[in-house]
Amino acid sequence: MQIQSRFCSHRLAALLLSLTFWSGLPGPGHAQEELRIATSYKLMTLDPHYANLNENTSLLSHIYERLVYQDDRLDLKPGLAVSWRAVSDRQWEFKLRENVRFHDGSPLTADDVVYTIERIRDFLKSPSGGFRPYVTGIESVSAPDPLTVVIDTKGNIPNLPLSFSSIFVMNRPAQGFQTTEELNAGRAGHPPVGTGPYTFESWSSGEVLKLARNDDYWGGRPGWPQVTFRVIESPAARVAALSTGEVDLADAIPARDVASLKQRGARIASVGAARINFLQFDVERDRLPGVTDKSGEPIANPFKDALVRRALAMATDRGILVDKILSGYGTAAAQLFPGGLPGTSETLQPEAPKYDEAKALLAKAGFPDGFNLILAGPAGRYPGDGESLQAIAQSWARIGVKVQPAAAPFSVFNTKRAAGDYAVWYGGASGEAVDIILHALLASPDPESGNGALNFGHYRNQAFDAMLARAESIQEGPERNKALAEATEFVMADQPIIPLYHFHHIVGYGPRVASYAMHPRGWTTAMQTLAATE
């Protein structure tokens, strides 16, 4: 994301008040029909706390809401909480919005927030840690009155409100905690009940999510009576569905298809993404699948050597990825968030490939002739993912590293990565702020605290962990941002990942949609969609 693309234009300001208010007050001219959306997001669970993935965050935001939300500038705004304040270094107070009701008619109270935090912290066991990193620093949570939540923390957590911009609030059941299995059973069991602008109708895992308008929504009557999300993982199929009018809106449009869609009458909205796409190494195991010498014999894990990681980074042509594969709808990356955002470094800048220097580094590391590897990644989950694998293979071949690209549907890729089937892979991460991504992607893995939830390569650097902890102990502001930038510079010198690019979110929409308000977090929601007038 280029610096200037961080901010949406003023003409969209009214639409970007919040994910909450985007749905409200449609006016008499709104089309009273079903909104049909083709999405790349494959919703894997109806449990809003099970997995911290964009597909869940995006689609479940119709049903559930947060205490705090981030606007298009990534600034914090009131959601279900109208205000919050630090009472002391170890205590926060949140005041809830009045007259908010869950879909079953029960009122939102502070006890529901207590339940939400305790469910994530004490009950739910997510394979990747889920949202636990956001609440592990909470010592206790209480409800002194129905609209007040008091949170005591184990230490000073100056960015605690930011954490609550990611956590959906659930209503407390009559007893115990709702299980993921109960929620996934949908109407046959315990249907998901939130406070959001749309209510749950039905769900077929990985295929369709159907929603109905919540006419009693506190933020105003939503504009669409019915919303249907169709999961279409193939980018070409999403484009085709939009072109033929089968759907009204399609997300994750490949940049190469923008021109042809415009020629067919579709309109395009785009915004720079507050996220990073990267290559990640397994630096833990002694032997890795698919990594061999030139004769095909297994070798010791080369990625344990920082020289090898730096050589591969130096031989990666990001310009081709951005200019050719993304057709300019992206920005070459050297760190986790685009430069200019809070906590980013001014020093880290993407560079053109230096093949001779990279080859010399490989020789110094003991690989003068290079080696062979399988480079894995998802197909169709991110703009340019499969094509990027091919382009990287061509770049690395110039320093003697022979790459076999292996792209698979994300569900398959994710399962194989978790099983340890890959040695190096393409991935993506997004988050509310730089430090959250640093924690998830590069902090030493710790299942208890949830640190390193996306650190599938098991990279460990205690000095970096200490720098990150120090930065996060500082109040929001220039000093904190400087400390985060220094921590980023320190860890990137060790090259645990190779930043590739910050792609742009691209959405296409047809004649039944008047406009679509993009958000840098990449959410796809009905609330961002304004219906065309008749």
Short mmCIF file of C-alpha atoms in Angstrom, two decimals:
data_model
loop_
_atom_site.label_atom_id
_atom_site.label_comp_id
_atom_site.label_asym_id
_atom_site.label_seq_id
_atom_site.Cartn_x
_atom_site.Cartn_y
_atom_site.Cartn_z
CA MET A 1 0.00 0.00 0.00
CA GLN A 2 1.41 3.32 -1.01
CA ILE A 3 1.36 6.00 1.65
CA GLN A 4 -1.22 8.08 -0.15
CA SER A 5 -3.55 5.09 -0.60
CA ARG A 6 -3.83 4.66 3.16
CA PHE A 7 -6.52 7.31 3.21
CA CYS A 8 -9.81 6.94 1.38
CA SER A 9 -11.10 9.93 -0.55
CA HIS A 10 -13.37 12.43 1.14
CA ARG A 11 -16.30 11.40 -1.04
CA LEU A 12 -16.27 8.03 0.71
CA ALA A 13 -16.03 9.47 4.19
CA ALA A 14 -19.76 9.21 4.82
CA LEU A 15 -19.70 5.54 3.85
CA LEU A 16 -16.66 4.80 5.96
CA LEU A 17 -18.02 5.88 9.30
CA SER A 18 -17.71 2.28 10.46
CA LEU A 19 -18.50 -1.31 9.63
CA THR A 20 -21.35 -0.72 12.02
CA PHE A 21 -22.90 2.34 10.45
CA TRP A 22 -22.28 1.40 6.81
CA SER A 23 -25.35 -0.82 6.96
CA GLY A 24 -27.79 1.72 8.37
CA LEU A 25 -30.32 4.21 7.09
CA PRO A 26 -30.69 3.00 3.51
CA GLY A 27 -33.35 5.47 2.49
CA PRO A 28 -36.45 4.85 0.37
CA GLY A 29 -34.58 4.48 -2.92
CA HIS A 30 -32.62 1.38 -1.95
CA ALA A 31 -33.34 -1.76 -3.90
CA GLN A 32 -35.27 -4.20 -1.76
CA GLU A 33 -33.61 -7.31 -3.13
CA GLU A 34 -31.01 -9.92 -2.28
CA LEU A 35 -27.36 -8.91 -2.46
CA ARG A 36 -25.29 -11.69 -4.05
CA ILE A 37 -21.56 -11.68 -3.32
CA ALA A 38 -18.88 -13.94 -4.76
CA THR A 39 -16.09 -14.13 -2.22
CA SER A 40 -12.67 -15.73 -2.08
CA TYR A 41 -13.10 -16.05 1.69
CA LYS A 42 -13.88 -19.65 2.58
CA LEU A 43 -15.65 -19.43 5.93
CA MET A 44 -14.43 -22.43 7.89
CA THR A 45 -16.34 -21.96 11.14
CA LEU A 46 -19.24 -20.03 12.66
CA ASP A 47 -17.27 -19.64 15.89
CA PRO A 48 -16.10 -16.00 15.95
CA HIS A 49 -13.26 -16.81 18.36
CA TYR A 50 -11.83 -20.00 16.87
CA ALA A 51 -9.51 -18.73 14.15
CA ASN A 52 -8.02 -15.29 13.54
CA LEU A 53 -8.44 -15.38 9.77
CA ASN A 54 -9.73 -12.67 7.47
CA GLU A 55 -12.49 -14.90 6.11
CA ASN A 56 -13.96 -15.19 9.60
CA THR A 57 -13.36 -11.55 10.48
CA SER A 58 -14.98 -10.40 7.28
CA LEU A 59 -18.05 -12.62 7.01
CA LEU A 60 -18.89 -12.95 10.69
CA SER A 61 -18.83 -9.16 11.13
CA HIS A 62 -22.37 -9.21 9.74
CA ILE A 63 -23.52 -11.18 12.77
CA TYR A 64 -21.16 -10.08 15.53
CA GLU A 65 -19.70 -6.73 16.55
CA ARG A 66 -16.68 -5.46 18.48
CA LEU A 67 -16.28 -3.03 21.36
CA VAL A 68 -14.02 -0.89 19.20
CA TYR A 69 -13.56 -0.68 15.44
CA GLN A 70 -10.93 0.73 13.10
CA ASP A 71 -11.94 3.27 10.50
CA ASP A 72 -10.34 3.66 7.07
CA ARG A 73 -7.35 5.42 8.68
CA LEU A 74 -6.98 2.49 11.12
CA ASP A 75 -7.91 4.87 13.93
CA LEU A 76 -10.02 3.53 16.80
CA LYS A 77 -13.70 4.50 16.98
CA PRO A 78 -16.57 3.53 19.31
CA GLY A 79 -18.38 0.31 18.50
CA LEU A 80 -20.33 -1.52 21.18
CA ALA A 81 -18.27 0.53 23.63
CA VAL A 82 -18.93 4.26 23.49
CA SER A 83 -15.84 5.16 25.52
CA TRP A 84 -12.79 3.70 27.26
CA ARG A 85 -10.08 4.98 29.54
CA ALA A 86 -7.00 3.79 31.39
CA VAL A 87 -7.81 4.03 35.10
CA SER A 88 -4.22 3.11 35.94
CA ASP A 89 -1.26 1.30 34.36
CA ARG A 90 -3.02 -1.99 35.05
CA GLN A 91 -6.70 -1.19 34.77
CA TRP A 92 -9.03 -0.15 31.95
CA GLU A 93 -12.68 0.83 31.99
CA PHE A 94 -15.05 0.44 29.02
CA LYS A 95 -18.54 1.97 28.88
CA LEU A 96 -21.05 0.08 26.71
CA ARG A 97 -23.61 1.48 24.33
CA GLU A 98 -27.17 1.60 25.65
CA ASN A 99 -30.17 -0.14 24.09
CA VAL A 100 -28.22 -2.73 22.09
CA ARG A 101 -29.87 -6.13 21.77
CA PHE A 102 -28.73 -9.50 20.53
CA HIS A 103 -30.65 -11.20 17.75
CA ASP A 104 -32.55 -13.29 20.30
CA GLY A 105 -33.85 -10.10 21.95
CA SER A 106 -31.62 -10.20 25.03
CA PRO A 107 -29.86 -6.93 25.97
CA LEU A 108 -26.12 -6.46 25.59
CA THR A 109 -24.57 -6.15 29.06
CA ALA A 110 -21.11 -6.02 30.54
CA ASP A 111 -21.51 -9.67 31.55
CA ASP A 112 -21.47 -10.62 27.86
CA VAL A 113 -18.08 -8.94 27.49
CA VAL A 114 -16.83 -10.80 30.57
CA TYR A 115 -18.03 -14.06 29.01
CA THR A 116 -16.35 -13.24 25.69
CA ILE A 117 -12.96 -12.58 27.27
CA GLU A 118 -13.13 -15.62 29.55
CA ARG A 119 -14.20 -17.88 26.67
CA ILE A 120 -11.17 -16.90 24.61
CA ARG A 121 -8.71 -16.88 27.49
CA ASP A 122 -9.82 -19.86 29.55
CA PHE A 123 -11.97 -22.18 27.45
CA LEU A 124 -11.34 -22.21 23.73
CA LYS A 125 -8.39 -24.24 22.43
CA SER A 126 -7.63 -23.05 18.92
CA PRO A 127 -4.85 -24.87 17.02
CA SER A 128 -3.15 -21.62 16.04
CA GLY A 129 -3.93 -19.72 19.24
CA GLY A 130 -6.86 -17.86 17.68
CA PHE A 131 -7.49 -14.64 19.56
CA ARG A 132 -5.80 -15.72 22.77
CA PRO A 133 -2.80 -13.37 22.27
CA TYR A 134 -5.22 -10.45 22.62
CA VAL A 135 -6.37 -11.49 26.10
CA THR A 136 -3.48 -13.37 27.72
CA GLY A 137 -2.38 -10.16 29.44
CA ILE A 138 -5.75 -9.83 31.19
CA GLU A 139 -5.66 -10.80 34.85
CA SER A 140 -9.38 -10.39 35.53
CA VAL A 141 -12.50 -8.83 34.06
CA SER A 142 -15.57 -7.70 35.95
CA ALA A 143 -18.93 -6.00 35.44
CA PRO A 144 -19.61 -3.48 38.25
CA ASP A 145 -22.82 -2.48 36.48
CA PRO A 146 -24.64 -3.59 33.30
CA LEU A 147 -22.89 -1.03 31.07
CA THR A 148 -19.42 -0.93 32.62
CA VAL A 149 -16.56 -3.38 32.04
CA VAL A 150 -13.44 -3.18 34.21
CA ILE A 151 -10.34 -5.02 33.02
CA ASP A 152 -7.32 -5.60 35.23
CA THR A 153 -4.15 -6.52 33.38
CA LYS A 154 -1.04 -8.43 34.42
CA GLY A 155 1.13 -5.51 33.37
CA ASN A 156 0.92 -2.23 31.51
CA ILE A 157 -0.88 -2.82 28.18
CA PRO A 158 -1.13 0.62 26.61
CA ASN A 159 -2.74 -0.68 23.42
CA LEU A 160 -5.45 -2.83 25.00
CA PRO A 161 -8.32 -1.02 23.20
CA LEU A 162 -6.70 -1.95 19.89
CA SER A 163 -6.98 -5.61 20.83
CA PHE A 164 -10.73 -5.22 21.20
CA SER A 165 -11.02 -3.96 17.64
CA SER A 166 -10.53 -7.61 16.64
CA ILE A 167 -12.67 -9.48 19.17
CA PHE A 168 -16.34 -10.16 18.47
CA VAL A 169 -18.65 -9.99 21.48
CA MET A 170 -20.82 -13.08 22.15
CA ASN A 171 -23.80 -13.30 24.47
CA ARG A 172 -23.46 -15.38 27.60
CA PRO A 173 -25.52 -18.61 27.49
CA ALA A 174 -27.54 -19.82 30.44
CA GLN A 175 -24.65 -21.98 31.59
CA GLY A 176 -21.11 -22.92 30.59
CA PHE A 177 -19.39 -21.97 27.36
CA GLN A 178 -20.65 -22.56 23.85
CA THR A 179 -18.43 -24.97 21.96
CA THR A 180 -17.23 -24.54 18.40
CA GLU A 181 -19.15 -27.67 17.44
CA GLU A 182 -22.40 -26.25 18.80
CA LEU A 183 -21.98 -23.02 16.87
CA ASN A 184 -21.06 -24.85 13.65
CA ALA A 185 -24.28 -26.85 13.90
CA GLY A 186 -26.10 -23.63 13.03
CA ARG A 187 -29.86 -23.66 13.43
CA ALA A 188 -29.81 -27.38 14.15
CA GLY A 189 -27.95 -26.66 17.37
CA HIS A 190 -27.05 -23.29 18.83
CA PRO A 191 -27.18 -20.71 16.02
CA PRO A 192 -24.71 -17.82 16.16
CA VAL A 193 -26.35 -14.86 17.87
CA GLY A 194 -24.75 -11.44 17.80
CA THR A 195 -25.74 -7.79 17.82
CA GLY A 196 -24.83 -7.12 14.19
CA PRO A 197 -26.87 -5.74 11.29
CA TYR A 198 -27.61 -9.19 9.85
CA THR A 199 -28.88 -12.41 11.39
CA PHE A 200 -27.80 -15.93 10.57
CA GLU A 201 -29.97 -17.89 8.15
CA SER A 202 -27.93 -20.86 6.93
CA TRP A 203 -24.40 -22.00 6.16
CA SER A 204 -22.84 -24.71 4.06
CA SER A 205 -19.18 -24.91 5.04
CA GLY A 206 -16.95 -23.67 2.24
CA GLU A 207 -19.88 -22.98 -0.06
CA VAL A 208 -22.65 -20.58 0.98
CA LEU A 209 -23.53 -18.24 3.85
CA LYS A 210 -27.05 -16.78 3.92
CA LEU A 211 -27.97 -13.78 6.08
CA ALA A 212 -31.17 -11.82 6.77
CA ARG A 213 -31.61 -8.18 7.70
CA ASN A 214 -31.81 -7.34 11.40
CA ASP A 215 -34.69 -4.86 11.32
CA ASP A 216 -34.11 -4.00 14.98
CA TYR A 217 -30.45 -3.17 14.54
CA TRP A 218 -29.36 -0.36 16.86
CA GLY A 219 -27.34 1.37 14.10
CA GLY A 220 -30.23 1.75 11.68
CA ARG A 221 -32.11 -0.51 9.28
CA PRO A 222 -29.69 -2.30 6.93
CA GLY A 223 -30.03 -1.66 3.23
CA TRP A 224 -30.30 -5.24 1.96
CA PRO A 225 -33.11 -7.58 3.11
CA GLN A 226 -31.12 -10.71 2.20
CA VAL A 227 -27.41 -11.31 1.64
CA THR A 228 -25.90 -14.45 0.14
CA PHE A 229 -22.17 -15.11 0.06
CA ARG A 230 -21.05 -17.69 -2.47
CA VAL A 231 -17.56 -19.03 -1.87
CA ILE A 232 -15.76 -19.12 -5.21
CA GLU A 233 -12.08 -19.81 -4.67
CA SER A 234 -11.09 -19.55 -8.34
CA PRO A 235 -10.39 -15.93 -9.34
CA ALA A 236 -11.43 -16.66 -12.92
CA ALA A 237 -14.73 -18.10 -11.75
CA ARG A 238 -15.40 -15.04 -9.57
CA VAL A 239 -14.74 -12.76 -12.51
CA ALA A 240 -17.01 -14.86 -14.72
CA ALA A 241 -19.82 -14.80 -12.15
CA LEU A 242 -19.65 -11.01 -12.00
CA SER A 243 -19.44 -10.67 -15.78
CA THR A 244 -22.56 -12.77 -16.37
CA GLY A 245 -24.59 -11.09 -13.63
CA GLU A 246 -24.77 -14.19 -11.44
CA VAL A 247 -23.49 -12.04 -8.56
CA ASP A 248 -23.64 -8.35 -7.80
CA LEU A 249 -20.18 -8.06 -6.31
CA ALA A 250 -16.94 -10.06 -6.37
CA ASP A 251 -13.88 -9.59 -4.20
CA ALA A 252 -10.18 -10.31 -4.73
CA ILE A 253 -10.34 -9.45 -8.42
CA PRO A 254 -7.01 -10.17 -10.17
CA ALA A 255 -5.42 -6.98 -11.44
CA ARG A 256 -5.09 -8.52 -14.91
CA ASP A 257 -8.89 -8.72 -15.18
CA VAL A 258 -9.65 -5.12 -14.24
CA ALA A 259 -9.54 -3.73 -17.79
CA SER A 260 -11.78 -6.43 -19.28
CA LEU A 261 -14.31 -6.08 -16.47
CA LYS A 262 -14.50 -2.33 -17.04
CA GLN A 263 -15.09 -2.95 -20.75
CA ARG A 264 -18.05 -5.16 -19.83
CA GLY A 265 -19.58 -2.43 -17.69
CA ALA A 266 -18.45 -3.47 -14.24
CA ARG A 267 -17.10 -0.87 -11.85
CA ILE A 268 -13.96 -1.27 -9.78
CA ALA A 269 -13.02 -0.15 -6.28
CA SER A 270 -9.54 -0.62 -4.82
CA VAL A 271 -7.46 0.38 -1.83
CA GLY A 272 -3.96 -0.40 -0.58
CA ALA A 273 -3.87 -3.28 1.87
CA ALA A 274 -2.73 -2.99 5.49
CA ARG A 275 -1.03 -6.37 5.21
CA ILE A 276 2.06 -8.19 3.99
CA ASN A 277 2.61 -11.10 1.63
CA PHE A 278 5.89 -12.90 2.16
CA LEU A 279 7.96 -16.06 1.98
CA GLN A 280 8.55 -17.95 5.22
CA PHE A 281 11.26 -20.52 6.01
CA ASP A 282 11.26 -23.54 8.29
CA VAL A 283 14.33 -22.76 10.37
CA GLU A 284 13.80 -25.39 13.06
CA ARG A 285 14.07 -28.88 11.60
CA ASP A 286 17.40 -30.44 10.61
CA ARG A 287 16.02 -31.96 7.41
CA LEU A 288 13.27 -30.56 5.24
CA PRO A 289 10.94 -32.15 2.69
CA GLY A 290 11.78 -31.30 -0.89
CA VAL A 291 15.18 -29.73 -0.18
CA THR A 292 18.05 -31.55 -1.89
CA ASP A 293 21.40 -31.00 -3.51
CA LYS A 294 21.67 -30.84 -7.30
CA SER A 295 21.88 -34.64 -7.52
CA GLY A 296 18.61 -35.02 -5.62
CA GLU A 297 20.12 -36.16 -2.32
CA PRO A 298 18.68 -34.72 0.94
CA ILE A 299 20.78 -32.05 2.63
CA ALA A 300 20.86 -30.34 6.01
CA ASN A 301 18.36 -27.51 6.39
CA PRO A 302 19.98 -24.59 4.53
CA PHE A 303 17.52 -22.05 5.97
CA LYS A 304 19.10 -22.26 9.40
CA ASP A 305 21.86 -20.11 7.93
CA ALA A 306 20.96 -16.41 7.74
CA LEU A 307 23.34 -16.06 4.77
CA VAL A 308 21.13 -18.37 2.72
CA ARG A 309 17.99 -16.49 3.71
CA ARG A 310 19.61 -13.17 2.79
CA ALA A 311 20.83 -14.55 -0.53
CA LEU A 312 17.33 -15.64 -1.50
CA ALA A 313 15.91 -12.28 -0.43
CA MET A 314 18.56 -10.52 -2.50
CA ALA A 315 17.66 -12.65 -5.52
CA THR A 316 13.92 -11.91 -5.35
CA ASP A 317 12.68 -9.53 -8.04
CA ARG A 318 9.79 -7.71 -6.37
CA GLY A 319 9.47 -5.33 -9.31
CA ILE A 320 8.23 -8.12 -11.58
CA LEU A 321 5.74 -9.22 -8.94
CA VAL A 322 4.25 -5.74 -8.55
CA ASP A 323 4.48 -4.42 -12.11
CA LYS A 324 3.76 -7.54 -14.12
CA ILE A 325 1.74 -9.89 -11.94
CA LEU A 326 -0.19 -7.26 -9.96
CA SER A 327 -0.35 -4.83 -12.90
CA GLY A 328 0.67 -2.01 -10.58
CA TYR A 329 -2.03 -2.83 -7.99
CA GLY A 330 0.54 -3.31 -5.26
CA THR A 331 3.70 -1.97 -3.61
CA ALA A 332 7.03 -3.76 -3.22
CA ALA A 333 7.70 -4.62 0.44
CA ALA A 334 10.71 -4.53 2.75
CA GLN A 335 8.83 -4.75 6.05
CA LEU A 336 5.46 -5.83 7.42
CA PHE A 337 3.37 -2.72 6.79
CA PRO A 338 3.84 -0.16 4.03
CA GLY A 339 6.18 2.67 4.92
CA GLY A 340 4.52 5.68 6.47
CA LEU A 341 2.14 3.77 8.72
CA PRO A 342 2.69 3.93 12.50
CA GLY A 343 5.57 1.76 13.68
CA THR A 344 7.21 1.31 10.28
CA SER A 345 10.84 2.00 9.48
CA GLU A 346 12.04 4.75 7.15
CA THR A 347 15.30 2.85 6.65
CA LEU A 348 13.90 -0.40 5.27
CA GLN A 349 13.25 0.02 1.56
CA PRO A 350 12.73 -2.63 -1.15
CA GLU A 351 15.72 -3.03 -3.44
CA ALA A 352 16.25 -4.34 -6.95
CA PRO A 353 17.69 -7.88 -7.12
CA LYS A 354 21.46 -8.29 -6.84
CA TYR A 355 22.14 -11.69 -8.33
CA ASP A 356 25.93 -11.64 -8.22
CA GLU A 357 25.99 -10.64 -4.55
CA ALA A 358 23.33 -13.23 -3.76
CA LYS A 359 25.29 -15.98 -5.47
CA ALA A 360 28.40 -14.96 -3.51
CA LEU A 361 26.44 -15.24 -0.25
CA LEU A 362 25.28 -18.72 -1.19
CA ALA A 363 28.85 -19.76 -1.91
CA LYS A 364 29.97 -18.35 1.44
CA ALA A 365 27.25 -20.42 3.12
CA GLY A 366 28.57 -23.56 1.43
CA PHE A 367 26.26 -23.76 -1.58
CA PRO A 368 28.32 -22.52 -4.57
CA ASP A 369 26.15 -24.57 -6.96
CA GLY A 370 22.87 -23.84 -5.16
CA PHE A 371 20.34 -26.52 -4.29
CA ASN A 372 16.83 -27.73 -5.12
CA LEU A 373 13.62 -26.96 -3.25
CA ILE A 374 9.85 -27.05 -3.45
CA LEU A 375 8.24 -23.63 -2.97
CA ALA A 376 4.67 -24.02 -1.74
CA GLY A 377 1.79 -21.58 -1.64
CA PRO A 378 -1.99 -21.19 -1.94
CA ALA A 379 -3.68 -20.82 -5.30
CA GLY A 380 -6.31 -18.10 -5.60
CA ARG A 381 -6.31 -16.91 -2.01
CA TYR A 382 -4.26 -13.76 -2.61
CA PRO A 383 -3.85 -11.64 -5.73
CA GLY A 384 -0.95 -13.02 -7.74
CA ASP A 385 -0.12 -15.88 -5.38
CA GLY A 386 0.30 -18.74 -7.89
CA GLU A 387 1.97 -16.53 -10.48
CA SER A 388 4.31 -15.17 -7.82
CA LEU A 389 5.65 -18.66 -7.14
CA GLN A 390 6.55 -19.03 -10.80
CA ALA A 391 8.24 -15.62 -10.95
CA ILE A 392 10.26 -16.29 -7.79
CA ALA A 393 11.36 -19.63 -9.22
CA GLN A 394 12.73 -17.85 -12.28
CA SER A 395 14.58 -15.29 -10.14
CA TRP A 396 16.16 -17.87 -7.84
CA ALA A 397 17.26 -20.00 -10.78
CA ARG A 398 19.71 -17.20 -11.60
CA ILE A 399 21.69 -18.00 -8.44
CA GLY A 400 21.57 -21.77 -8.86
CA VAL A 401 18.51 -22.51 -6.70
CA LYS A 402 16.18 -24.76 -8.68
CA VAL A 403 12.58 -24.28 -7.54
CA GLN A 404 9.58 -26.48 -8.10
CA PRO A 405 6.47 -24.34 -7.45
CA ALA A 406 3.63 -26.15 -5.67
CA ALA A 407 0.36 -24.21 -5.53
CA ALA A 408 -2.76 -25.72 -3.96
CA PRO A 409 -6.17 -24.53 -2.76
CA PHE A 410 -5.78 -22.76 0.55
CA SER A 411 -7.54 -25.43 2.57
CA VAL A 412 -5.14 -28.05 1.20
CA PHE A 413 -2.12 -25.79 1.56
CA ASN A 414 -3.02 -24.86 5.13
CA THR A 415 -3.42 -28.50 6.14
CA LYS A 416 -0.12 -29.52 4.57
CA ARG A 417 1.74 -26.59 6.10
CA ALA A 418 0.41 -27.48 9.55
CA ALA A 419 1.54 -31.07 8.97
CA GLY A 420 5.10 -29.95 8.21
CA ASP A 421 5.00 -30.92 4.53
CA TYR A 422 6.69 -27.71 3.39
CA ALA A 423 10.18 -26.25 3.76
CA VAL A 424 9.51 -22.74 2.45
CA TRP A 425 6.19 -21.22 1.49
CA TYR A 426 4.28 -18.14 0.43
CA GLY A 427 1.96 -16.62 3.02
CA GLY A 428 0.04 -13.53 3.99
CA ALA A 429 -0.80 -11.69 7.19
CA SER A 430 -2.88 -8.69 8.15
CA GLY A 431 -3.65 -7.04 11.43
CA GLU A 432 -4.66 -3.96 13.30
CA ALA A 433 -1.13 -2.62 13.79
CA VAL A 434 2.51 -3.38 13.09
CA ASP A 435 3.22 -4.79 16.54
CA ILE A 436 0.38 -7.30 16.26
CA ILE A 437 1.83 -8.68 13.03
CA LEU A 438 5.33 -8.68 14.53
CA HIS A 439 3.98 -10.69 17.45
CA ALA A 440 2.11 -13.19 15.29
CA LEU A 441 4.65 -13.68 12.54
CA LEU A 442 8.11 -13.20 14.05
CA ALA A 443 7.90 -13.52 17.84
CA SER A 444 9.15 -16.80 19.30
CA PRO A 445 6.29 -19.34 19.31
CA ASP A 446 4.66 -19.75 22.71
CA PRO A 447 1.33 -21.66 22.79
CA GLU A 448 0.60 -20.44 26.31
CA SER A 449 0.74 -16.74 25.47
CA GLY A 450 -0.27 -17.13 21.85
CA ASN A 451 2.88 -15.40 20.58
CA GLY A 452 4.08 -16.56 17.19
CA ALA A 453 0.63 -17.74 16.11
CA LEU A 454 1.67 -17.33 12.45
CA ASN A 455 5.33 -18.21 13.02
CA PHE A 456 5.00 -21.55 11.26
CA GLY A 457 8.75 -21.57 10.57
CA HIS A 458 9.50 -21.64 14.33
CA TYR A 459 11.93 -18.73 14.14
CA ARG A 460 13.24 -17.72 17.58
CA ASN A 461 15.16 -14.58 18.50
CA GLN A 462 15.15 -13.65 22.19
CA ALA A 463 16.77 -10.27 21.59
CA PHE A 464 13.99 -9.35 19.18
CA ASP A 465 11.35 -10.61 21.64
CA ALA A 466 12.80 -8.28 24.28
CA MET A 467 12.83 -5.30 21.89
CA LEU A 468 9.22 -5.96 20.91
CA ALA A 469 8.14 -6.27 24.53
CA ARG A 470 9.84 -2.97 25.37
CA ALA A 471 8.15 -1.21 22.43
CA GLU A 472 4.75 -2.48 23.47
CA SER A 473 5.22 -1.19 27.01
CA ILE A 474 5.30 2.38 25.67
CA GLN A 475 2.16 4.49 25.31
CA GLU A 476 0.87 5.13 21.80
CA GLY A 477 2.85 7.87 20.10
CA PRO A 478 6.18 8.71 18.43
CA GLU A 479 8.37 6.97 21.03
CA ARG A 480 6.45 3.72 20.66
CA ASN A 481 6.54 3.97 16.87
CA LYS A 482 10.30 4.51 16.93
CA ALA A 483 10.84 1.49 19.18
CA LEU A 484 8.70 -0.69 16.87
CA ALA A 485 10.66 0.51 13.85
CA GLU A 486 13.95 -0.33 15.56
CA ALA A 487 12.69 -3.80 16.46
CA THR A 488 11.61 -4.32 12.87
CA GLU A 489 15.00 -3.24 11.52
CA PHE A 490 16.75 -5.57 13.96
CA VAL A 491 14.74 -8.66 13.11
CA MET A 492 14.68 -8.07 9.36
CA ALA A 493 18.48 -7.98 9.33
CA ASP A 494 18.24 -11.67 10.22
CA GLN A 495 15.82 -12.27 7.31
CA PRO A 496 13.42 -14.78 8.94
CA ILE A 497 10.95 -14.00 6.15
CA ILE A 498 11.19 -12.37 2.73
CA PRO A 499 8.65 -9.53 2.40
CA LEU A 500 7.27 -9.52 -1.14
CA TYR A 501 4.53 -6.94 -1.58
CA HIS A 502 1.56 -5.12 -0.14
CA PHE A 503 -1.17 -5.84 -2.67
CA HIS A 504 -4.19 -3.68 -3.29
CA HIS A 505 -7.65 -4.98 -2.48
CA ILE A 506 -9.75 -4.92 -5.66
CA VAL A 507 -13.53 -5.39 -5.77
CA GLY A 508 -15.75 -5.39 -8.83
CA TYR A 509 -19.49 -4.69 -8.77
CA GLY A 510 -22.43 -4.62 -11.15
CA PRO A 511 -25.38 -2.32 -11.88
CA ARG A 512 -27.43 -3.17 -8.77
CA VAL A 513 -24.67 -1.69 -6.60
CA ALA A 514 -24.26 2.09 -6.55
CA SER A 515 -20.89 2.16 -4.79
CA TYR A 516 -18.57 0.13 -2.64
CA ALA A 517 -16.49 1.63 0.18
CA MET A 518 -13.14 -0.12 0.47
CA HIS A 519 -11.32 -0.69 3.75
CA PRO A 520 -7.55 -1.30 3.98
CA ARG A 521 -8.15 -4.36 6.16
CA GLY A 522 -9.70 -6.07 3.14
CA TRP A 523 -13.09 -6.92 4.57
CA THR A 524 -15.91 -7.85 2.19
CA THR A 525 -19.28 -6.98 3.68
CA ALA A 526 -22.78 -6.00 2.72
CA MET A 527 -22.39 -2.98 4.99
CA GLN A 528 -19.81 -1.50 2.60
CA THR A 529 -22.23 -1.87 -0.31
CA LEU A 530 -24.70 0.88 -1.23
CA ALA A 531 -27.62 -0.32 -3.35
CA ALA A 532 -28.41 1.45 -6.61
CA THR A 533 -31.62 3.47 -6.65
CA GLU A 534 -34.37 2.52 -9.03
#
